[in-house]
Coordinates of C-alpha atoms in Angstrom, one line a residue:
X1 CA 146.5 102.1 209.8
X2 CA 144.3 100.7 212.5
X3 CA 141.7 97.9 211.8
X4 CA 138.2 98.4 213.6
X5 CA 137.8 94.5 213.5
X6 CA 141.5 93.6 215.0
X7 CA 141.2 96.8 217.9
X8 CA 137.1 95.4 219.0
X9 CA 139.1 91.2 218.7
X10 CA 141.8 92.3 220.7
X11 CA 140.0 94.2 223.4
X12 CA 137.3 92.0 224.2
X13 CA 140.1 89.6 224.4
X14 CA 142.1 91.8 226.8
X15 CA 139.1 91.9 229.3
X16 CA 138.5 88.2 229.2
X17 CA 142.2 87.5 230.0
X18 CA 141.9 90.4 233.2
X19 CA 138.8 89.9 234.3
X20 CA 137.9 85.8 234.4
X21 CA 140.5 84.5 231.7
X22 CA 143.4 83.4 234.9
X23 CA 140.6 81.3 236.8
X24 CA 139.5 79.8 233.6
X25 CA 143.0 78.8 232.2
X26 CA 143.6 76.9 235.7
X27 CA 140.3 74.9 235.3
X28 CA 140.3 74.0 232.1
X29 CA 144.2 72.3 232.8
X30 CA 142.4 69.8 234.9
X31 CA 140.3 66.9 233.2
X32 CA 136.8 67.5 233.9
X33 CA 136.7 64.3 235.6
X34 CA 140.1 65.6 237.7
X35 CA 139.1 69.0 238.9
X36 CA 135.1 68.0 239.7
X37 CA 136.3 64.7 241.8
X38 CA 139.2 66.4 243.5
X39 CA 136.8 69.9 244.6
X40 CA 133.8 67.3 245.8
X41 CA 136.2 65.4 248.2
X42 CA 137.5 68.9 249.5
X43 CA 133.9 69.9 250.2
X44 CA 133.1 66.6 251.9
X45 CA 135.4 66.9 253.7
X46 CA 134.8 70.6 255.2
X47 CA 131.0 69.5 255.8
X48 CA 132.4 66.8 257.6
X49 CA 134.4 69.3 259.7
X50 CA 131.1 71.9 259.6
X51 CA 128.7 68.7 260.9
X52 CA 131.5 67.6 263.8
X53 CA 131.2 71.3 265.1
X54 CA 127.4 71.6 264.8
X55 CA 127.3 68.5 266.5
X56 CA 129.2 69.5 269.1
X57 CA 127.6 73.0 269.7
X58 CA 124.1 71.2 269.9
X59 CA 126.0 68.3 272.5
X60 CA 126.6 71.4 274.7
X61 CA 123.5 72.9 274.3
X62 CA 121.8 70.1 275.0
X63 CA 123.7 68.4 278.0
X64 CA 121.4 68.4 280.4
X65 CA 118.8 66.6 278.3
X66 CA 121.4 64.5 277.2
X67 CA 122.2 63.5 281.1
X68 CA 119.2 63.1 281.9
X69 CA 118.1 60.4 279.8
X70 CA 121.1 59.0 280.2
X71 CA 120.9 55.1 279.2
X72 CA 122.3 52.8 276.7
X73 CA 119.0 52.9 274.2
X74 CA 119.0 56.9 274.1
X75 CA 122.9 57.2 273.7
X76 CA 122.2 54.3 270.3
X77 CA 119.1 56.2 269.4
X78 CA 120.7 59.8 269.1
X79 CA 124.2 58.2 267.6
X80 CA 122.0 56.9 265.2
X81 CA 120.6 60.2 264.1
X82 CA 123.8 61.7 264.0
X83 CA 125.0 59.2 261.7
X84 CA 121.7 58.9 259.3
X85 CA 122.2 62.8 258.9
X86 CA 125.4 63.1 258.7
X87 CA 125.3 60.4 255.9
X88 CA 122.6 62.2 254.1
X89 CA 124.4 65.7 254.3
X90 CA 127.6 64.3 252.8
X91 CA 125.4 62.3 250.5
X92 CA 123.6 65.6 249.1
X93 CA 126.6 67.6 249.2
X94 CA 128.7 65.2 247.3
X95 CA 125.9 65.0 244.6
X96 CA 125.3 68.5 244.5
X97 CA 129.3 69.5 244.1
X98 CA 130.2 67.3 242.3
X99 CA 127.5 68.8 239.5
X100 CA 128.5 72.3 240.2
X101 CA 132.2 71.5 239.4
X102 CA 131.4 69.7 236.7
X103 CA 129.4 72.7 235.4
X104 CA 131.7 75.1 236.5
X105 CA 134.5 73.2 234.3
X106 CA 132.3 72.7 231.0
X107 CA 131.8 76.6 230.9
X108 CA 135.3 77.7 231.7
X109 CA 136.7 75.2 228.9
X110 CA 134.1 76.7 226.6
X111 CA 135.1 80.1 227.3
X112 CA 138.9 79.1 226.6
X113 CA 137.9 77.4 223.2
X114 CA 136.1 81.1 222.8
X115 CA 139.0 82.7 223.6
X116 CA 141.3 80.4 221.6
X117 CA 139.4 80.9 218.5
X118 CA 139.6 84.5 219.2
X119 CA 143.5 84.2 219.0
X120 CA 143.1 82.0 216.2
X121 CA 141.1 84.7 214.5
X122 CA 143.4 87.3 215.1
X123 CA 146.3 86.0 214.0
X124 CA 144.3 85.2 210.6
X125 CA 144.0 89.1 210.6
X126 CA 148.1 89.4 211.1
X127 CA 148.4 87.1 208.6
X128 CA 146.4 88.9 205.8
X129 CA 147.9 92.0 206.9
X130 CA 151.5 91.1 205.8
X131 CA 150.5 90.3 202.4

């Protein structure tokens, strides 16, 4: 005989596991800490990559502004901007990741404690149903 309760437990636990459970299971391996620190250095590190190659398009672009004000003070002054932005891009980014991941982690662990309950639950029901 077939139980309405275990059937509706064990599909909606079915879907989880096809559909988001195998992302979630890797996340919520990490330490919160572990996983948020490690995927904020990774995106530094591609904006870092991302501002090199803007930079460079906009050094083409601009080359023959560039040579013609060619002297020490507007070579310090435009080095200077480069740096201040590129140190408030990574400082933004890094901020901004590093509360998305940490996010991203809290709700995947609290979907595995769902589904971990779940399991708990329906072994509760196998349980009973042996007796």
């Amino acid at each position: 005989m077939l139980n309405e309760d275990k059937v509706k437990l064990m599909t909606r636990m079915a879907m989880y596991e096809s559909k988001e459970g195998a992302e979630d299971f890797k996340i919520s391996s990490y330490y919160r800490k572990d996983y948020s620190s490690f995927h904020t250095i990774v995106t530094i590190i591609l904006v870092t990559i991302g501002y090199m190659i803007a930079v460079g398009v906009g050094a083409v672009a601009f080359m023959d502004v560039i040579l013609e004000n060619l002297n020490f003070a507007f070579i310090i002054m435009i080095g200077l901007c480069i740096l201040t932005g590129y140190i408030v891009l990574v400082v933004l980014y890094g901020i901004v990741a590093s509360q998305f991941y940490q996010k991203k982690h809290n709700d995947a662990r609290q979907r595995v404690k769902k589904f971990n309950h779940d399991l708990t639950r329906l072994n509760r029901m196998y349980e009973r149903e042996k007796k």
